Tab-separated table of C-alpha atoms in Angstrom:
chain	number	residue	atom	x	y	z
A	1	MET	CA	0.000	0.000	0.000
A	2	ASP	CA	1.404	3.366	-1.086
A	3	PHE	CA	-1.334	5.706	0.153
A	4	ILE	CA	-4.715	5.979	1.873
A	5	GLU	CA	-7.472	8.125	0.402
A	6	ILE	CA	-9.857	9.751	2.891
A	7	LYS	CA	-13.103	11.033	1.392
A	8	CYS	CA	-14.189	14.356	2.886
A	9	SER	CA	-17.824	15.396	3.258
A	10	ASP	CA	-17.449	18.232	0.717
A	11	GLY	CA	-16.275	15.869	-2.012
A	12	ARG	CA	-12.548	16.465	-1.608
A	13	SER	CA	-10.079	13.674	-0.905
A	14	LEU	CA	-7.176	13.678	1.514
A	15	VAL	CA	-4.330	11.452	0.320
A	16	ILE	CA	-2.032	10.155	3.063
A	17	LYS	CA	1.228	8.494	2.062
A	18	VAL	CA	1.889	5.197	3.823
A	19	LYS	CA	5.416	4.217	4.825
A	20	GLU	CA	4.489	0.863	6.357
A	21	VAL	CA	1.428	-1.265	7.013
A	22	ILE	CA	1.821	-2.056	10.707
A	23	TYR	CA	-1.306	-4.155	11.199
A	24	THR	CA	-4.486	-5.167	9.390
A	25	GLY	CA	-7.087	-7.565	10.707
A	26	SER	CA	-10.669	-8.082	11.808
A	27	SER	CA	-12.343	-8.347	15.173
A	28	GLN	CA	-15.861	-9.688	15.646
A	29	SER	CA	-17.296	-6.234	15.028
A	30	GLN	CA	-15.005	-4.316	12.654
A	31	GLU	CA	-11.950	-4.059	10.430
A	32	ILE	CA	-8.884	-2.666	12.213
A	33	ALA	CA	-5.718	-1.245	10.669
A	34	VAL	CA	-2.632	0.629	11.817
A	35	TYR	CA	-0.499	2.445	9.238
A	36	ASP	CA	2.750	4.332	9.657
A	37	THR	CA	2.349	7.435	7.494
A	38	GLU	CA	4.735	10.153	6.334
A	39	GLU	CA	2.647	13.130	7.448
A	40	PHE	CA	0.807	11.927	10.550
A	41	GLY	CA	2.880	9.089	12.013
A	42	ARG	CA	1.013	5.992	13.137
A	43	CYS	CA	-2.721	6.126	12.405
A	44	LEU	CA	-5.524	3.892	13.660
A	45	PHE	CA	-8.361	3.058	11.252
A	46	LEU	CA	-11.630	1.285	12.064
A	47	ASP	CA	-13.714	0.084	9.128
A	48	GLY	CA	-11.614	2.295	6.864
A	49	ILE	CA	-12.257	5.482	8.870
A	50	ILE	CA	-9.372	7.225	10.592
A	51	GLN	CA	-9.704	7.380	14.386
A	52	SER	CA	-6.431	8.880	15.578
A	53	SER	CA	-2.929	9.803	14.501
A	54	ASP	CA	0.331	10.411	16.335
A	55	LYS	CA	0.529	13.968	15.047
A	56	ASP	CA	-2.843	15.449	15.878
A	57	HIS	CA	-4.876	13.200	18.186
A	58	GLU	CA	-4.358	15.765	20.961
A	59	LEU	CA	-6.461	18.266	18.994
A	60	TYR	CA	-9.359	15.814	19.253
A	61	ASP	CA	-8.584	14.898	22.860
A	62	ARG	CA	-8.443	18.487	24.083
A	63	LYS	CA	-11.761	19.385	22.452
A	64	ILE	CA	-13.668	16.385	23.768
A	65	LEU	CA	-12.197	17.072	27.229
A	66	LYS	CA	-13.098	20.764	27.181
A	67	MET	CA	-15.485	20.345	30.130
A	68	LEU	CA	-13.058	18.475	32.407
A	69	ARG	CA	-12.617	20.368	35.707
A	70	PRO	CA	-9.994	20.297	38.480
A	71	SER	CA	-12.709	19.232	40.941
A	72	ASP	CA	-13.790	16.177	38.910
A	73	ARG	CA	-12.997	12.784	40.406
A	74	ASN	CA	-14.843	10.168	38.341
A	75	ILE	CA	-15.443	10.199	34.577
A	76	LEU	CA	-16.732	7.621	32.129
A	77	ILE	CA	-15.527	7.258	28.531
A	78	LEU	CA	-17.878	5.364	26.233
A	79	GLY	CA	-15.664	4.091	23.437
A	80	GLY	CA	-12.151	5.490	23.490
A	81	GLY	CA	-10.514	2.073	23.221
A	82	ASP	CA	-7.291	3.574	21.850
A	83	GLY	CA	-6.734	5.134	25.287
A	84	PHE	CA	-5.733	8.607	24.089
A	85	ILE	CA	-8.644	10.487	25.680
A	86	ALA	CA	-8.008	8.799	29.029
A	87	GLU	CA	-4.295	9.549	28.743
A	88	LYS	CA	-4.961	13.239	28.099
A	89	ALA	CA	-7.582	13.443	30.844
A	90	LEU	CA	-5.090	12.204	33.430
A	91	ARG	CA	-2.529	14.740	32.262
A	92	ILE	CA	-5.067	17.526	32.725
A	93	ASN	CA	-6.372	16.227	36.051
A	94	PRO	CA	-4.175	13.601	37.741
A	95	SER	CA	-6.739	13.191	40.555
A	96	ILE	CA	-9.495	11.591	38.473
A	97	ASN	CA	-10.483	7.968	38.072
A	98	VAL	CA	-11.367	6.981	34.501
A	99	THR	CA	-13.534	4.105	33.309
A	100	ILE	CA	-13.203	3.202	29.617
A	101	VAL	CA	-16.045	1.107	28.187
A	102	ASP	CA	-15.349	-0.295	24.733
A	103	LEU	CA	-17.118	-3.107	22.925
A	104	ASP	CA	-13.994	-4.268	21.080
A	105	GLU	CA	-11.169	-5.755	23.127
A	106	GLU	CA	-9.058	-5.993	19.967
A	107	VAL	CA	-8.901	-2.195	19.674
A	108	VAL	CA	-7.503	-1.997	23.210
A	109	GLU	CA	-4.919	-4.705	22.594
A	110	ILE	CA	-3.838	-3.342	19.208
A	111	SER	CA	-3.460	0.144	20.703
A	112	ARG	CA	-1.347	-1.331	23.473
A	113	ARG	CA	0.808	-3.286	21.036
A	114	TYR	CA	1.146	-1.004	18.024
A	115	LEU	CA	0.422	2.509	19.341
A	116	SER	CA	2.612	2.122	22.450
A	117	GLN	CA	-0.410	2.806	24.660
A	118	ARG	CA	0.405	2.223	28.342
A	119	ILE	CA	-2.474	4.091	29.981
A	120	PHE	CA	-4.440	0.857	30.396
A	121	ASP	CA	-1.959	-0.210	33.072
A	122	ASP	CA	-2.469	2.953	35.136
A	123	HIS	CA	-4.132	2.256	38.507
A	124	ARG	CA	-6.517	5.176	37.922
A	125	VAL	CA	-7.922	3.576	34.759
A	126	THR	CA	-10.473	0.756	34.564
A	127	VAL	CA	-11.147	-0.880	31.190
A	128	VAL	CA	-14.474	-2.657	30.688
A	129	ILE	CA	-15.232	-4.642	27.541
A	130	ARG	CA	-18.986	-4.290	27.170
A	131	ASP	CA	-21.746	-2.594	25.211
A	132	ALA	CA	-21.840	1.078	26.214
A	133	LEU	CA	-25.594	1.366	26.744
A	134	ASP	CA	-25.751	-1.876	28.717
A	135	PHE	CA	-22.950	-0.611	30.975
A	136	ILE	CA	-24.250	2.883	31.633
A	137	CYS	CA	-27.697	1.535	32.463
A	138	ARG	CA	-26.073	-0.308	35.403
A	139	VAL	CA	-24.191	2.715	36.787
A	140	ASP	CA	-25.514	4.235	40.021
A	141	GLY	CA	-27.427	7.475	39.668
A	142	GLU	CA	-25.633	10.785	40.275
A	143	SER	CA	-22.271	9.061	40.720
A	144	LEU	CA	-20.174	10.614	37.933
A	145	ASP	CA	-18.711	14.043	37.244
A	146	GLY	CA	-18.475	13.615	33.475
A	147	VAL	CA	-19.436	11.321	30.602
A	148	ILE	CA	-17.617	11.284	27.260
A	149	SER	CA	-19.310	9.678	24.268
A	150	ASP	CA	-16.657	8.618	21.748
A	151	LEU	CA	-18.618	5.786	20.188
A	152	THR	CA	-18.902	6.384	16.448
A	153	ASP	CA	-18.072	8.739	13.595
A	154	PHE	CA	-21.812	9.012	12.899
A	155	PRO	CA	-23.131	9.922	16.365
A	156	VAL	CA	-26.792	9.703	15.411
A	157	GLY	CA	-26.333	8.076	12.031
A	158	TYR	CA	-28.811	7.997	9.230
A	159	ASP	CA	-31.299	5.551	10.703
A	160	ASP	CA	-33.733	5.375	13.594
A	161	ARG	CA	-31.784	2.626	15.381
A	162	LEU	CA	-28.728	4.795	15.952
A	163	ARG	CA	-30.835	7.780	16.900
A	164	GLU	CA	-32.662	5.706	19.501
A	165	LEU	CA	-29.322	4.427	20.810
A	166	PHE	CA	-27.905	7.893	21.315
A	167	SER	CA	-31.133	9.238	22.741
A	168	SER	CA	-30.861	6.465	25.361
A	169	ILE	CA	-27.171	7.252	25.949
A	170	PHE	CA	-28.038	10.894	26.610
A	171	THR	CA	-30.923	9.994	28.931
A	172	GLU	CA	-28.798	7.555	30.921
A	173	SER	CA	-25.889	10.002	31.039
A	174	ARG	CA	-28.125	12.584	32.670
A	175	ARG	CA	-29.234	9.998	35.231
A	176	VAL	CA	-25.704	8.977	36.257
A	177	LEU	CA	-24.265	12.505	36.402
A	178	LYS	CA	-24.104	14.535	39.578
A	179	LYS	CA	-25.776	17.954	39.635
A	180	GLY	CA	-23.574	20.220	37.547
A	181	GLY	CA	-22.030	17.215	35.798
A	182	TRP	CA	-21.254	17.314	32.094
A	183	ILE	CA	-21.394	15.260	28.922
A	184	SER	CA	-19.249	15.722	25.799
A	185	LEU	CA	-19.256	13.975	22.461
A	186	TYR	CA	-17.846	14.021	18.966
A	187	GLY	CA	-20.431	15.443	16.592
A	188	GLY	CA	-18.906	14.569	13.226
A	189	VAL	CA	-17.395	16.726	10.505
A	190	ARG	CA	-18.858	20.028	9.361
A	191	GLY	CA	-20.271	18.818	6.051
A	192	PHE	CA	-22.280	15.790	7.249
A	193	VAL	CA	-25.957	16.051	6.254
A	194	ASP	CA	-28.707	13.440	6.222
A	195	GLU	CA	-30.710	12.389	3.191
A	196	ASP	CA	-33.132	15.253	3.793
A	197	GLY	CA	-30.344	17.827	3.893
A	198	HIS	CA	-30.319	18.344	7.663
A	199	ARG	CA	-26.936	18.995	9.240
A	200	LEU	CA	-25.851	16.107	11.428
A	201	ILE	CA	-24.691	18.473	14.164
A	202	ASP	CA	-28.197	19.978	14.386
A	203	LEU	CA	-29.797	16.543	14.696
A	204	ILE	CA	-27.412	15.612	17.494
A	205	ASN	CA	-27.983	18.890	19.315
A	206	ASP	CA	-31.761	18.406	19.133
A	207	LEU	CA	-31.395	14.981	20.755
A	208	LEU	CA	-28.943	16.236	23.354
A	209	ARG	CA	-31.185	19.132	24.414
A	210	LYS	CA	-33.974	16.731	25.357
A	211	SER	CA	-31.785	15.576	28.249
A	212	PHE	CA	-29.454	18.577	28.638
A	213	PRO	CA	-31.186	21.933	28.059
A	214	VAL	CA	-27.854	23.737	28.503
A	215	THR	CA	-25.605	22.832	25.560
A	216	ASP	CA	-22.584	24.216	23.759
A	217	CYS	CA	-20.654	23.460	20.578
A	218	SER	CA	-17.015	23.728	19.551
A	219	GLU	CA	-15.153	23.178	16.294
A	220	VAL	CA	-11.560	22.357	15.380
A	221	LEU	CA	-9.705	21.431	12.203
A	222	ILE	CA	-8.103	18.013	12.606
A	223	PRO	CA	-5.645	17.698	9.692
A	224	SER	CA	-5.643	13.889	9.551
A	225	PHE	CA	-9.464	13.922	9.289
A	226	GLY	CA	-9.209	16.343	6.372
A	227	GLU	CA	-11.773	18.873	7.591
A	228	PRO	CA	-13.192	20.710	10.630
A	229	CYS	CA	-14.932	18.609	13.273
A	230	TYR	CA	-17.671	19.449	15.763
A	231	PHE	CA	-17.867	18.616	19.462
A	232	LEU	CA	-20.962	19.017	21.628
A	233	TYR	CA	-21.330	19.558	25.372
A	234	GLY	CA	-24.173	19.454	27.866
A	235	ILE	CA	-24.482	20.325	31.546
A	236	LYS	CA	-26.845	18.783	34.087
A	237	GLU	CA	-28.334	21.687	35.966
A	238	ALA	CA	-29.296	21.553	39.602
A	239	ALA	CA	-32.938	20.799	40.383
A	240	GLY	CA	-35.208	23.815	39.987
A	241	HIS	CA	-32.997	25.563	37.398
């Protein structure tokens, strides 16, 4: 393989030159690949979609962790099996405990082996291999300071099943968060629209506001993704507000 072509939402293509194919394989749920590239270093791909790169994953990590506070002690990451969000969170706030819930154990092991990820061995980090919705439904109410949803590149997708899933994730996140707790999630790239022409970010925000009336949005260009990306945030207000 000489290059990878990433299709952008506006019709452009980002061509990434590959120096070495580090790993390709399949888990029970997806195709997984790690490439060493000239411009971005080692990159993780799931089902052909780039997830992280050595060069710019911190741009993603910082945005999705925008709400993390010095007073936080317990956060939950849904997805995030490459470990980079947890690693960054502990750099920002060394006092927190982080639970990572990922469906695919292979992603965790490949990140450990080929992306030199050591955060999984940190005593402040707990890794759970389980379905995200099943896990969060079992979490005690008002026990967490923050929830990060890093589950998919299409956070509400183009079908009712995914929209119902994320509606349930948002509802359960509100239940498990303490008063004043927060949720953050990746909202996709700027140009994503559904078949009716609705912006994906607007669809996500509509769902999020049903559980979190106070929301915010942030945007950053992630070079290895090829275009600007959105991140959404919600805050659980105290009762009576």
